[in-house]
Structure formats: structure tokens, C-alpha cells
């Protein structure tokens, strides 16, 4: 991907899978999906892109509210999100040339509330424009190593 | 290990490696050491032990202060610790038979301060008995899904 793009000013990642289902029967493989995809997949974007990004550029990764307010089915997501937030906070200390890295932690997205609302009693869906604004704040803002919560 | 022990009331883990070194030159493999060892290794202890532990038993895993207050050399630790804390918070919701799971997050241990103090300017080492107390609080206490910070 980076080879095709060449230089770039900002990378925004909203990618990465994790397993959603009961913890009781969750296998190590199911749990590791979040680690391989949502955690290591996003970290890889920074490791590979850090030498190619413009001076003063930014990386924005995606975490999620189930780290702060977990639900039983989202253990794999919580593990991945925790790893992402740890990465962002620590990696920000060492990026050079003014390059920044943040994570956006979206709440329950309005577009997902039909599918996932029933797993989140009392949780108010977050309008999509609020989540988009959080990404804008990361890309156009000044801070680094921040977790920007959109909920 | 579990096969040799048979039943048990409490598991305390202070195990798990991660890579310590500059992020600038950190490879994906170095970063993944923390994920494989300190993160997945500890999660595996819960996945394998949850059907064998006594009613009302407890798992206590180990996180660490570099998630909250990162230092440049500890990116791999921060990722692992974030994943551990996410796991503990979420998995606690689904453990049955009154089984609990917590994490202790030690500060800079006094016993490690000769080796690691120079990477932690101004950080006061935590006496070993304070860290031991945090583990006792998890094992003998009542709460679950908690991160018990010892610093």
C-alpha cells in the first residue's frame, strides 16, 4: 500500500477485526484474531509508514469504548484496544520529524446500533459526524500520544 | 502446569517477557515478543485454568506502570500491558462460579531500580512489600476486573 502511495501526510486507520462472541467458549484462536488484526495490523501501519510519512505528519489508529466500558462479548476487542492505546501512548515519545500518533476511541457508532445496540443496554449511539470529528481533531490537531474518545 | 497441580484457589502471574529498547529501530518481531509472552502467555493461564480453578478462586495477572506513564524504550511493554488490562476488565464480566480476575500494575520495583532507574528520571522506586501487598489485595479481596496500581 505504502509503495503505491509514495509520500503521505496523514494515515487514518479504521481497520482491523476482532472476535465478537461469548467469553465462556472463546478459544485462544478467536481471542488472538483481535491481536493479529486490530492490534498488530494497525501497529504495522506505523512501523512500515514511519520512514515514509511527511515531516509533521500523523498516524491515527482506532481503539474503542469497550476497553473503558467492556461488554461480555467483546473480550477480543478489549484486548486489541488496550494494546493499541498502549502503543500510541508509548510510540508517540519516539517518533521523529514532528510526526504524531493518536488513537480515536469511538463509542457505539449510530450506524452499528441496529446490529450491536442490544449488547449495550443504555448506551446512547454516537452520531457518525462526532466520530468523524474525532479523526479530524487527530489529523489537524497538535497533540500526540492522545486517546481521543468520541462518545 | 495445571495438570500437575490439579485444583487450585488462586493463580498469581508475574511472568512474561517483552522487548526493552529504542522504538526507532524496533522491529515487528521485537514488538511482538511482548504480545506473545507477556500478553498471550498470561491470557492463556486464564483460558486454560478457568475450568480447573475452585469456586470463588482468583486469577491475578501483571500489567505495569509504563502503560500509564510510558518511557521510550518500553513500547513493547506498553502494548502488552494495555492488552492485559483490557482482557482483565472484559473477561471479569463472564467468569462463572464467583471466579475473579484482576491485574496488578507495579511501578518501578525497588529491586529493578539499579537496572532501570536511569530510564525513569524522577520516578521513585516502589518498595517490594508494596507490590506484594497489591497481589495480596487481589487474591484475598472481593473485587474483580480491577487494575490494582502499586506505585
PDB file of C-alpha atoms in Angstrom:
ATOM      1  CA  UNK A   1       0.000   0.000   0.000  1.00  0.00           C
ATOM      2  CA  UNK A   2       2.706   2.469   1.026  1.00  0.00           C
ATOM      3  CA  UNK A   3       4.719   1.548  -2.067  1.00  0.00           C
ATOM      4  CA  UNK A   4       1.836   2.567  -4.323  1.00  0.00           C
ATOM      5  CA  UNK A   5       1.104   5.792  -2.453  1.00  0.00           C
ATOM      6  CA  UNK A   6       4.648   7.110  -2.070  1.00  0.00           C
ATOM      7  CA  UNK A   7       4.789  10.024   0.384  1.00  0.00           C
ATOM      8  CA  UNK A   8       1.811  10.991   2.526  1.00  0.00           C
ATOM      9  CA  UNK A   9       0.871  13.475   5.229  1.00  0.00           C
ATOM     10  CA  UNK A  10      -1.596  11.521   7.327  1.00  0.00           C
ATOM     11  CA  UNK A  11      -2.711   7.948   7.770  1.00  0.00           C
ATOM     12  CA  UNK A  12      -6.095   7.210   9.328  1.00  0.00           C
ATOM     13  CA  UNK A  13      -6.884   3.609  10.161  1.00  0.00           C
ATOM     14  CA  UNK A  14     -10.365   2.402  10.897  1.00  0.00           C
ATOM     15  CA  UNK A  15      -9.426  -1.158  10.023  1.00  0.00           C
ATOM     16  CA  UNK A  16      -8.959  -4.342  11.963  1.00  0.00           C
ATOM     17  CA  UNK A  17     -11.109  -7.250  13.025  1.00  0.00           C
ATOM     18  CA  UNK A  18     -11.640  -8.967  16.360  1.00  0.00           C
ATOM     19  CA  UNK A  19     -13.868 -11.795  17.527  1.00  0.00           C
ATOM     20  CA  UNK A  20     -17.303 -10.919  18.897  1.00  0.00           C
ATOM     21  CA  UNK A  21     -18.941 -13.642  20.971  1.00  0.00           C
ATOM     22  CA  UNK A  22     -19.321 -15.186  24.431  1.00  0.00           C
ATOM     23  CA  UNK A  23     -16.133 -15.439  26.507  1.00  0.00           C
ATOM     24  CA  UNK A  24     -17.240 -18.738  28.035  1.00  0.00           C
ATOM     25  CA  UNK A  25     -16.483 -20.667  24.877  1.00  0.00           C
ATOM     26  CA  UNK A  26     -13.896 -18.301  23.400  1.00  0.00           C
ATOM     27  CA  UNK A  27     -10.807 -20.133  22.154  1.00  0.00           C
ATOM     28  CA  UNK A  28      -7.303 -18.746  22.145  1.00  0.00           C
ATOM     29  CA  UNK A  29      -7.525 -18.535  18.351  1.00  0.00           C
ATOM     30  CA  UNK A  30     -10.678 -16.435  18.473  1.00  0.00           C
ATOM     31  CA  UNK A  31      -9.127 -14.173  21.049  1.00  0.00           C
ATOM     32  CA  UNK A  32      -5.959 -13.853  19.006  1.00  0.00           C
ATOM     33  CA  UNK A  33      -7.852 -12.591  15.955  1.00  0.00           C
ATOM     34  CA  UNK A  34      -8.108  -9.162  17.573  1.00  0.00           C
ATOM     35  CA  UNK A  35      -4.420  -9.254  18.397  1.00  0.00           C
ATOM     36  CA  UNK A  36      -3.351 -10.216  14.893  1.00  0.00           C
ATOM     37  CA  UNK A  37      -5.720  -7.964  13.016  1.00  0.00           C
ATOM     38  CA  UNK A  38      -6.871  -4.941  15.027  1.00  0.00           C
ATOM     39  CA  UNK A  39      -3.726  -4.689  17.170  1.00  0.00           C
ATOM     40  CA  UNK A  40      -0.721  -5.894  15.170  1.00  0.00           C
ATOM     41  CA  UNK A  41      -2.307  -4.877  11.854  1.00  0.00           C
ATOM     42  CA  UNK A  42      -2.588  -1.274  12.988  1.00  0.00           C
ATOM     43  CA  UNK A  43       0.829  -1.212  14.650  1.00  0.00           C
ATOM     44  CA  UNK A  44       2.318  -2.476  11.399  1.00  0.00           C
ATOM     45  CA  UNK A  45       0.929   0.589   9.600  1.00  0.00           C
ATOM     46  CA  UNK A  46       3.038   2.806  11.854  1.00  0.00           C
ATOM     47  CA  UNK A  47       6.168   0.635  11.760  1.00  0.00           C
ATOM     48  CA  UNK A  48       6.129   0.480   7.957  1.00  0.00           C
ATOM     49  CA  UNK A  49       4.976   4.040   7.382  1.00  0.00           C
ATOM     50  CA  UNK A  50       7.103   5.967   9.854  1.00  0.00           C
ATOM     51  CA  UNK A  51      10.031   6.424   7.463  1.00  0.00           C
ATOM     52  CA  UNK A  52       7.760   7.402   4.535  1.00  0.00           C
ATOM     53  CA  UNK A  53       5.400   9.914   6.161  1.00  0.00           C
ATOM     54  CA  UNK A  54       5.998  13.653   5.643  1.00  0.00           C
ATOM     55  CA  UNK A  55       7.612  15.824   8.316  1.00  0.00           C
ATOM     56  CA  UNK A  56       4.882  16.810  10.776  1.00  0.00           C
ATOM     57  CA  UNK A  57       2.557  14.068   9.505  1.00  0.00           C
ATOM     58  CA  UNK A  58       0.255  11.987  11.663  1.00  0.00           C
ATOM     59  CA  UNK A  59      -0.932   8.454  12.230  1.00  0.00           C
ATOM     60  CA  UNK A  60      -4.408   7.922  13.684  1.00  0.00           C
ATOM     61  CA  UNK A  61      -5.338   4.424  14.813  1.00  0.00           C
ATOM     62  CA  UNK A  62      -8.656   3.131  16.112  1.00  0.00           C
ATOM     63  CA  UNK A  63      -9.387   1.877  19.610  1.00  0.00           C
ATOM     64  CA  UNK A  64     -12.952   1.672  21.017  1.00  0.00           C
ATOM     65  CA  UNK A  65     -15.164   2.197  24.053  1.00  0.00           C
ATOM     66  CA  UNK A  66     -15.263  -1.494  25.077  1.00  0.00           C
ATOM     67  CA  UNK A  67     -11.840  -1.026  26.652  1.00  0.00           C
ATOM     68  CA  UNK A  68     -13.254   1.546  29.103  1.00  0.00           C
ATOM     69  CA  UNK A  69     -16.745   0.092  29.416  1.00  0.00           C
ATOM     70  CA  UNK A  70     -16.472  -3.584  28.470  1.00  0.00           C
ATOM     71  CA  UNK A  71     -19.292  -5.881  27.416  1.00  0.00           C
ATOM     72  CA  UNK A  72     -19.076  -9.657  27.786  1.00  0.00           C
ATOM     73  CA  UNK A  73     -18.894 -10.425  24.057  1.00  0.00           C
ATOM     74  CA  UNK A  74     -16.051  -8.028  23.312  1.00  0.00           C
ATOM     75  CA  UNK A  75     -13.075  -9.502  25.187  1.00  0.00           C
ATOM     76  CA  UNK A  76     -11.071  -9.817  21.974  1.00  0.00           C
ATOM     77  CA  UNK A  77     -11.815  -6.167  21.135  1.00  0.00           C
ATOM     78  CA  UNK A  78     -10.886  -5.020  24.645  1.00  0.00           C
ATOM     79  CA  UNK A  79      -7.501  -6.748  24.405  1.00  0.00           C
ATOM     80  CA  UNK A  80      -6.798  -5.233  20.990  1.00  0.00           C
ATOM     81  CA  UNK A  81      -7.935  -1.756  22.045  1.00  0.00           C
ATOM     82  CA  UNK A  82      -5.804  -1.846  25.184  1.00  0.00           C
ATOM     83  CA  UNK A  83      -2.781  -2.784  23.127  1.00  0.00           C
ATOM     84  CA  UNK A  84      -3.467  -0.031  20.603  1.00  0.00           C
ATOM     85  CA  UNK A  85      -3.769   2.598  23.338  1.00  0.00           C
ATOM     86  CA  UNK A  86      -0.573   1.405  24.999  1.00  0.00           C
ATOM     87  CA  UNK A  87       1.223   1.528  21.666  1.00  0.00           C
ATOM     88  CA  UNK A  88       0.044   5.038  20.833  1.00  0.00           C
ATOM     89  CA  UNK A  89       0.987   6.474  24.206  1.00  0.00           C
ATOM     90  CA  UNK A  90       4.462   4.948  24.177  1.00  0.00           C
ATOM     91  CA  UNK A  91       5.348   5.211  20.481  1.00  0.00           C
ATOM     92  CA  UNK A  92       4.492   8.926  20.452  1.00  0.00           C
ATOM     93  CA  UNK A  93       7.560   9.573  22.613  1.00  0.00           C
ATOM     94  CA  UNK A  94       9.952   8.421  19.908  1.00  0.00           C
ATOM     95  CA  UNK A  95       8.534   9.449  16.534  1.00  0.00           C
ATOM     96  CA  UNK A  96      10.857  11.920  14.812  1.00  0.00           C
ATOM     97  CA  UNK A  97      10.467  14.885  12.457  1.00  0.00           C
ATOM     98  CA  UNK A  98       7.351  16.111  14.291  1.00  0.00           C
ATOM     99  CA  UNK A  99       5.385  13.023  13.322  1.00  0.00           C
ATOM    100  CA  UNK A 100       2.439  12.365  15.639  1.00  0.00           C
ATOM    101  CA  UNK A 101       0.388   9.297  16.553  1.00  0.00           C
ATOM    102  CA  UNK A 102      -3.018   9.217  18.258  1.00  0.00           C
ATOM    103  CA  UNK A 103      -5.938   6.847  18.617  1.00  0.00           C
ATOM    104  CA  UNK A 104      -9.616   7.591  18.250  1.00  0.00           C
ATOM    105  CA  UNK A 105     -11.819   5.552  20.556  1.00  0.00           C
ATOM    106  CA  UNK A 106     -15.334   5.611  19.105  1.00  0.00           C
ATOM    107  CA  UNK A 107     -18.387   4.851  21.178  1.00  0.00           C
ATOM    108  CA  UNK A 108     -21.203   2.719  19.788  1.00  0.00           C
ATOM    109  CA  UNK A 109     -21.482   4.140  16.276  1.00  0.00           C
ATOM    110  CA  UNK A 110     -25.000   5.091  15.208  1.00  0.00           C
ATOM    111  CA  UNK A 111     -24.506   3.070  12.027  1.00  0.00           C
ATOM    112  CA  UNK A 112     -23.789  -0.049  14.117  1.00  0.00           C
ATOM    113  CA  UNK A 113     -26.522   0.417  16.679  1.00  0.00           C
ATOM    114  CA  UNK A 114     -29.087  -1.730  14.895  1.00  0.00           C
ATOM    115  CA  UNK A 115     -26.613  -4.635  14.934  1.00  0.00           C
ATOM    116  CA  UNK A 116     -24.926  -4.084  18.314  1.00  0.00           C
ATOM    117  CA  UNK A 117     -27.326  -1.920  20.334  1.00  0.00           C
ATOM    118  CA  UNK A 118     -28.878  -4.949  22.045  1.00  0.00           C
ATOM    119  CA  UNK A 119     -25.485  -5.875  23.527  1.00  0.00           C
ATOM    120  CA  UNK A 120     -25.142  -2.372  25.010  1.00  0.00           C
ATOM    121  CA  UNK A 121     -28.105  -1.666  27.273  1.00  0.00           C
ATOM    122  CA  UNK A 122     -28.487   2.045  27.936  1.00  0.00           C
ATOM    123  CA  UNK A 123     -25.596   3.070  25.720  1.00  0.00           C
ATOM    124  CA  UNK A 124     -26.517   6.008  23.508  1.00  0.00           C
ATOM    125  CA  UNK A 125     -25.317   5.635  19.926  1.00  0.00           C
ATOM    126  CA  UNK A 126     -22.792   8.247  18.791  1.00  0.00           C
ATOM    127  CA  UNK A 127     -23.695  10.164  15.609  1.00  0.00           C
ATOM    128  CA  UNK A 128     -21.255   9.426  12.826  1.00  0.00           C
ATOM    129  CA  UNK A 129     -20.242  13.073  12.469  1.00  0.00           C
ATOM    130  CA  UNK A 130     -18.944  13.040  16.062  1.00  0.00           C
ATOM    131  CA  UNK A 131     -16.684  10.116  15.250  1.00  0.00           C
ATOM    132  CA  UNK A 132     -15.514  11.798  12.053  1.00  0.00           C
ATOM    133  CA  UNK A 133     -14.720  14.959  14.040  1.00  0.00           C
ATOM    134  CA  UNK A 134     -12.502  12.974  16.402  1.00  0.00           C
ATOM    135  CA  UNK A 135     -10.440  11.764  13.452  1.00  0.00           C
ATOM    136  CA  UNK A 136     -10.215  15.335  12.118  1.00  0.00           C
ATOM    137  CA  UNK A 137      -9.064  16.518  15.538  1.00  0.00           C
ATOM    138  CA  UNK A 138      -6.271  13.957  15.481  1.00  0.00           C
ATOM    139  CA  UNK A 139      -5.166  14.711  11.900  1.00  0.00           C
ATOM    140  CA  UNK A 140      -5.430  18.507  12.002  1.00  0.00           C
ATOM    141  CA  UNK A 141      -4.580  18.948  15.683  1.00  0.00           C
ATOM    142  CA  UNK A 142      -1.319  19.311  17.569  1.00  0.00           C
ATOM    143  CA  UNK A 143      -1.195  16.691  20.281  1.00  0.00           C
ATOM    144  CA  UNK A 144       0.440  13.290  20.085  1.00  0.00           C
ATOM    145  CA  UNK A 145       0.097  10.127  22.143  1.00  0.00           C
ATOM    146  CA  UNK A 146      -3.527  11.009  22.874  1.00  0.00           C
ATOM    147  CA  UNK A 147      -6.604   8.817  23.074  1.00  0.00           C
ATOM    148  CA  UNK A 148      -9.454  10.865  21.612  1.00  0.00           C
ATOM    149  CA  UNK A 149     -12.734   9.463  22.912  1.00  0.00           C
ATOM    150  CA  UNK A 150     -15.814  10.012  20.748  1.00  0.00           C
ATOM    151  CA  UNK A 151     -18.821   9.183  22.900  1.00  0.00           C
TER     152      UNK A 151
ATOM    153  CA  UNK B   1       1.404 -26.977  34.849  1.00  0.00           C
ATOM    154  CA  UNK B   2      -2.299 -27.139  35.638  1.00  0.00           C
ATOM    155  CA  UNK B   3      -2.250 -30.897  35.011  1.00  0.00           C
ATOM    156  CA  UNK B   4       0.390 -31.359  37.705  1.00  0.00           C
ATOM    157  CA  UNK B   5      -1.308 -29.084  40.207  1.00  0.00           C
ATOM    158  CA  UNK B   6      -4.867 -30.316  39.874  1.00  0.00           C
ATOM    159  CA  UNK B   7      -7.308 -27.959  41.605  1.00  0.00           C
ATOM    160  CA  UNK B   8      -6.252 -24.547  42.919  1.00  0.00           C
ATOM    161  CA  UNK B   9      -7.744 -21.484  44.591  1.00  0.00           C
ATOM    162  CA  UNK B  10      -5.630 -18.677  43.193  1.00  0.00           C
ATOM    163  CA  UNK B  11      -3.204 -18.109  40.372  1.00  0.00           C
ATOM    164  CA  UNK B  12      -0.766 -15.208  40.543  1.00  0.00           C
ATOM    165  CA  UNK B  13       1.264 -14.467  37.451  1.00  0.00           C
ATOM    166  CA  UNK B  14       4.310 -12.256  37.494  1.00  0.00           C
ATOM    167  CA  UNK B  15       5.617 -13.832  34.295  1.00  0.00           C
ATOM    168  CA  UNK B  16       6.039 -12.679  30.748  1.00  0.00           C
ATOM    169  CA  UNK B  17       8.724 -11.012  28.698  1.00  0.00           C
ATOM    170  CA  UNK B  18       8.696  -8.025  26.384  1.00  0.00           C
ATOM    171  CA  UNK B  19      11.368  -6.211  24.393  1.00  0.00           C
ATOM    172  CA  UNK B  20      13.135  -3.282  26.044  1.00  0.00           C
ATOM    173  CA  UNK B  21      14.943  -0.954  23.658  1.00  0.00           C
ATOM    174  CA  UNK B  22      14.673   2.087  21.374  1.00  0.00           C
ATOM    175  CA  UNK B  23      11.486   2.328  19.310  1.00  0.00           C
ATOM    176  CA  UNK B  24      13.355   3.880  16.377  1.00  0.00           C
ATOM    177  CA  UNK B  25      14.869   0.582  15.386  1.00  0.00           C
ATOM    178  CA  UNK B  26      12.268  -1.734  16.930  1.00  0.00           C
ATOM    179  CA  UNK B  27      11.183  -4.482  14.547  1.00  0.00           C
ATOM    180  CA  UNK B  28       7.753  -6.041  14.417  1.00  0.00           C
ATOM    181  CA  UNK B  29       9.261  -9.218  15.854  1.00  0.00           C
ATOM    182  CA  UNK B  30      10.701  -7.378  18.844  1.00  0.00           C
ATOM    183  CA  UNK B  31       7.405  -5.658  19.446  1.00  0.00           C
ATOM    184  CA  UNK B  32       5.530  -8.935  19.126  1.00  0.00           C
ATOM    185  CA  UNK B  33       7.586 -10.555  21.906  1.00  0.00           C
ATOM    186  CA  UNK B  34       5.525  -8.679  24.489  1.00  0.00           C
ATOM    187  CA  UNK B  35       2.331  -9.745  22.745  1.00  0.00           C
ATOM    188  CA  UNK B  36       3.295 -13.410  22.583  1.00  0.00           C
ATOM    189  CA  UNK B  37       4.815 -13.671  26.033  1.00  0.00           C
ATOM    190  CA  UNK B  38       3.500 -11.081  28.481  1.00  0.00           C
ATOM    191  CA  UNK B  39       0.074 -10.685  26.847  1.00  0.00           C
ATOM    192  CA  UNK B  40      -0.954 -14.002  25.272  1.00  0.00           C
ATOM    193  CA  UNK B  41       1.060 -16.029  27.781  1.00  0.00           C
ATOM    194  CA  UNK B  42      -0.872 -14.547  30.679  1.00  0.00           C
ATOM    195  CA  UNK B  43      -4.241 -14.723  28.910  1.00  0.00           C
ATOM    196  CA  UNK B  44      -3.567 -18.405  28.251  1.00  0.00           C
ATOM    197  CA  UNK B  45      -3.239 -19.000  32.014  1.00  0.00           C
ATOM    198  CA  UNK B  46      -6.844 -17.831  32.432  1.00  0.00           C
ATOM    199  CA  UNK B  47      -8.238 -19.631  29.386  1.00  0.00           C
ATOM    200  CA  UNK B  48      -6.695 -22.935  30.446  1.00  0.00           C
ATOM    201  CA  UNK B  49      -7.267 -22.543  34.162  1.00  0.00           C
ATOM    202  CA  UNK B  50     -10.818 -21.214  34.262  1.00  0.00           C
ATOM    203  CA  UNK B  51     -12.427 -24.649  34.287  1.00  0.00           C
ATOM    204  CA  UNK B  52      -9.996 -26.014  36.914  1.00  0.00           C
ATOM    205  CA  UNK B  53      -9.959 -23.223  39.493  1.00  0.00           C
ATOM    206  CA  UNK B  54     -12.039 -23.566  42.686  1.00  0.00           C
ATOM    207  CA  UNK B  55     -15.369 -21.801  43.124  1.00  0.00           C
ATOM    208  CA  UNK B  56     -14.616 -18.241  44.253  1.00  0.00           C
ATOM    209  CA  UNK B  57     -10.991 -18.524  43.152  1.00  0.00           C
ATOM    210  CA  UNK B  58      -8.984 -15.735  41.555  1.00  0.00           C
ATOM    211  CA  UNK B  59      -6.557 -15.028  38.758  1.00  0.00           C
ATOM    212  CA  UNK B  60      -4.114 -12.144  39.165  1.00  0.00           C
ATOM    213  CA  UNK B  61      -2.128 -11.068  36.131  1.00  0.00           C
ATOM    214  CA  UNK B  62       0.610  -8.471  35.878  1.00  0.00           C
ATOM    215  CA  UNK B  63       0.472  -5.201  33.956  1.00  0.00           C
ATOM    216  CA  UNK B  64       2.840  -2.290  34.701  1.00  0.00           C
ATOM    217  CA  UNK B  65       3.182   1.484  35.057  1.00  0.00           C
ATOM    218  CA  UNK B  66       4.651   2.048  31.584  1.00  0.00           C
ATOM    219  CA  UNK B  67       1.128   1.821  30.184  1.00  0.00           C
ATOM    220  CA  UNK B  68       0.084   4.898  32.189  1.00  0.00           C
ATOM    221  CA  UNK B  69       3.403   6.711  32.166  1.00  0.00           C
ATOM    222  CA  UNK B  70       5.314   5.388  29.157  1.00  0.00           C
ATOM    223  CA  UNK B  71       9.032   5.605  28.555  1.00  0.00           C
ATOM    224  CA  UNK B  72      10.549   5.442  25.068  1.00  0.00           C
ATOM    225  CA  UNK B  73      12.194   2.044  25.480  1.00  0.00           C
ATOM    226  CA  UNK B  74       9.079   0.250  26.710  1.00  0.00           C
ATOM    227  CA  UNK B  75       6.721   0.298  23.716  1.00  0.00           C
ATOM    228  CA  UNK B  76       6.508  -3.491  23.676  1.00  0.00           C
ATOM    229  CA  UNK B  77       5.679  -3.497  27.391  1.00  0.00           C
ATOM    230  CA  UNK B  78       3.045  -0.770  26.962  1.00  0.00           C
ATOM    231  CA  UNK B  79       1.298  -2.785  24.240  1.00  0.00           C
ATOM    232  CA  UNK B  80       1.314  -5.950  26.345  1.00  0.00           C
ATOM    233  CA  UNK B  81       0.145  -4.129  29.480  1.00  0.00           C
ATOM    234  CA  UNK B  82      -2.703  -2.416  27.613  1.00  0.00           C
ATOM    235  CA  UNK B  83      -3.869  -5.764  26.289  1.00  0.00           C
ATOM    236  CA  UNK B  84      -3.669  -7.362  29.736  1.00  0.00           C
ATOM    237  CA  UNK B  85      -5.727  -4.571  31.305  1.00  0.00           C
ATOM    238  CA  UNK B  86      -8.329  -4.775  28.525  1.00  0.00           C
ATOM    239  CA  UNK B  87      -8.526  -8.528  28.985  1.00  0.00           C
ATOM    240  CA  UNK B  88      -8.972  -8.334  32.743  1.00  0.00           C
ATOM    241  CA  UNK B  89     -11.680  -5.697  32.583  1.00  0.00           C
ATOM    242  CA  UNK B  90     -13.698  -7.563  29.949  1.00  0.00           C
ATOM    243  CA  UNK B  91     -13.115 -11.180  30.983  1.00  0.00           C
ATOM    244  CA  UNK B  92     -14.217 -10.422  34.549  1.00  0.00           C
ATOM    245  CA  UNK B  93     -17.770  -9.946  33.287  1.00  0.00           C
ATOM    246  CA  UNK B  94     -18.090 -13.573  32.220  1.00  0.00           C
ATOM    247  CA  UNK B  95     -16.169 -15.718  34.694  1.00  0.00           C
ATOM    248  CA  UNK B  96     -18.531 -18.086  36.495  1.00  0.00           C
ATOM    249  CA  UNK B  97     -18.754 -19.645  39.947  1.00  0.00           C
ATOM    250  CA  UNK B  98     -17.571 -16.452  41.625  1.00  0.00           C
ATOM    251  CA  UNK B  99     -14.152 -16.648  39.985  1.00  0.00           C
ATOM    252  CA  UNK B 100     -12.409 -13.273  39.822  1.00  0.00           C
ATOM    253  CA  UNK B 101      -9.652 -11.815  37.655  1.00  0.00           C
ATOM    254  CA  UNK B 102      -7.574  -8.702  38.352  1.00  0.00           C
ATOM    255  CA  UNK B 103      -4.271  -7.211  37.293  1.00  0.00           C
ATOM    256  CA  UNK B 104      -1.582  -5.706  39.449  1.00  0.00           C
ATOM    257  CA  UNK B 105       0.265  -2.848  37.797  1.00  0.00           C
ATOM    258  CA  UNK B 106       3.562  -2.411  39.638  1.00  0.00           C
ATOM    259  CA  UNK B 107       5.555   0.784  39.487  1.00  0.00           C
ATOM    260  CA  UNK B 108       9.330   0.714  39.144  1.00  0.00           C
ATOM    261  CA  UNK B 109      10.211  -2.071  41.550  1.00  0.00           C
ATOM    262  CA  UNK B 110      12.953  -1.222  44.046  1.00  0.00           C
ATOM    263  CA  UNK B 111      14.714  -4.439  43.089  1.00  0.00           C
ATOM    264  CA  UNK B 112      14.876  -3.270  39.445  1.00  0.00           C
ATOM    265  CA  UNK B 113      15.832   0.327  40.091  1.00  0.00           C
ATOM    266  CA  UNK B 114      19.551  -0.221  39.742  1.00  0.00           C
ATOM    267  CA  UNK B 115      18.978  -1.668  36.268  1.00  0.00           C
ATOM    268  CA  UNK B 116      16.093   0.531  35.062  1.00  0.00           C
ATOM    269  CA  UNK B 117      16.187   3.657  37.226  1.00  0.00           C
ATOM    270  CA  UNK B 118      18.227   5.609  34.673  1.00  0.00           C
ATOM    271  CA  UNK B 119      15.417   5.185  32.115  1.00  0.00           C
ATOM    272  CA  UNK B 120      12.905   6.645  34.572  1.00  0.00           C
ATOM    273  CA  UNK B 121      14.025  10.132  35.596  1.00  0.00           C
ATOM    274  CA  UNK B 122      12.285  11.246  38.770  1.00  0.00           C
ATOM    275  CA  UNK B 123      10.365   8.029  39.275  1.00  0.00           C
ATOM    276  CA  UNK B 124      10.540   6.838  42.859  1.00  0.00           C
ATOM    277  CA  UNK B 125      11.135   3.100  43.184  1.00  0.00           C
ATOM    278  CA  UNK B 126       8.333   1.161  44.858  1.00  0.00           C
ATOM    279  CA  UNK B 127       9.343  -0.977  47.857  1.00  0.00           C
ATOM    280  CA  UNK B 128       8.822  -4.665  47.138  1.00  0.00           C
ATOM    281  CA  UNK B 129       6.403  -5.083  50.052  1.00  0.00           C
ATOM    282  CA  UNK B 130       4.030  -2.570  48.420  1.00  0.00           C
ATOM    283  CA  UNK B 131       3.944  -4.661  45.267  1.00  0.00           C
ATOM    284  CA  UNK B 132       3.426  -7.839  47.266  1.00  0.00           C
ATOM    285  CA  UNK B 133       0.519  -6.162  49.096  1.00  0.00           C
ATOM    286  CA  UNK B 134      -1.171  -5.381  45.798  1.00  0.00           C
ATOM    287  CA  UNK B 135      -1.090  -9.058  44.888  1.00  0.00           C
ATOM    288  CA  UNK B 136      -2.491  -9.966  48.314  1.00  0.00           C
ATOM    289  CA  UNK B 137      -5.263  -7.420  47.849  1.00  0.00           C
ATOM    290  CA  UNK B 138      -6.225  -9.082  44.579  1.00  0.00           C
ATOM    291  CA  UNK B 139      -6.095 -12.644  45.911  1.00  0.00           C
ATOM    292  CA  UNK B 140      -7.749 -12.050  49.286  1.00  0.00           C
ATOM    293  CA  UNK B 141     -10.042  -9.208  48.206  1.00  0.00           C
ATOM    294  CA  UNK B 142     -13.506  -9.084  46.689  1.00  0.00           C
ATOM    295  CA  UNK B 143     -13.359  -7.041  43.529  1.00  0.00           C
ATOM    296  CA  UNK B 144     -12.954  -8.363  40.007  1.00  0.00           C
ATOM    297  CA  UNK B 145     -11.953  -6.713  36.740  1.00  0.00           C
ATOM    298  CA  UNK B 146      -9.786  -4.252  38.662  1.00  0.00           C
ATOM    299  CA  UNK B 147      -6.382  -2.829  37.868  1.00  0.00           C
ATOM    300  CA  UNK B 148      -4.556  -2.515  41.188  1.00  0.00           C
ATOM    301  CA  UNK B 149      -1.793   0.051  40.819  1.00  0.00           C
ATOM    302  CA  UNK B 150       1.199  -0.304  43.124  1.00  0.00           C
ATOM    303  CA  UNK B 151       3.143   2.933  42.883  1.00  0.00           C
TER     304      UNK B 151
END
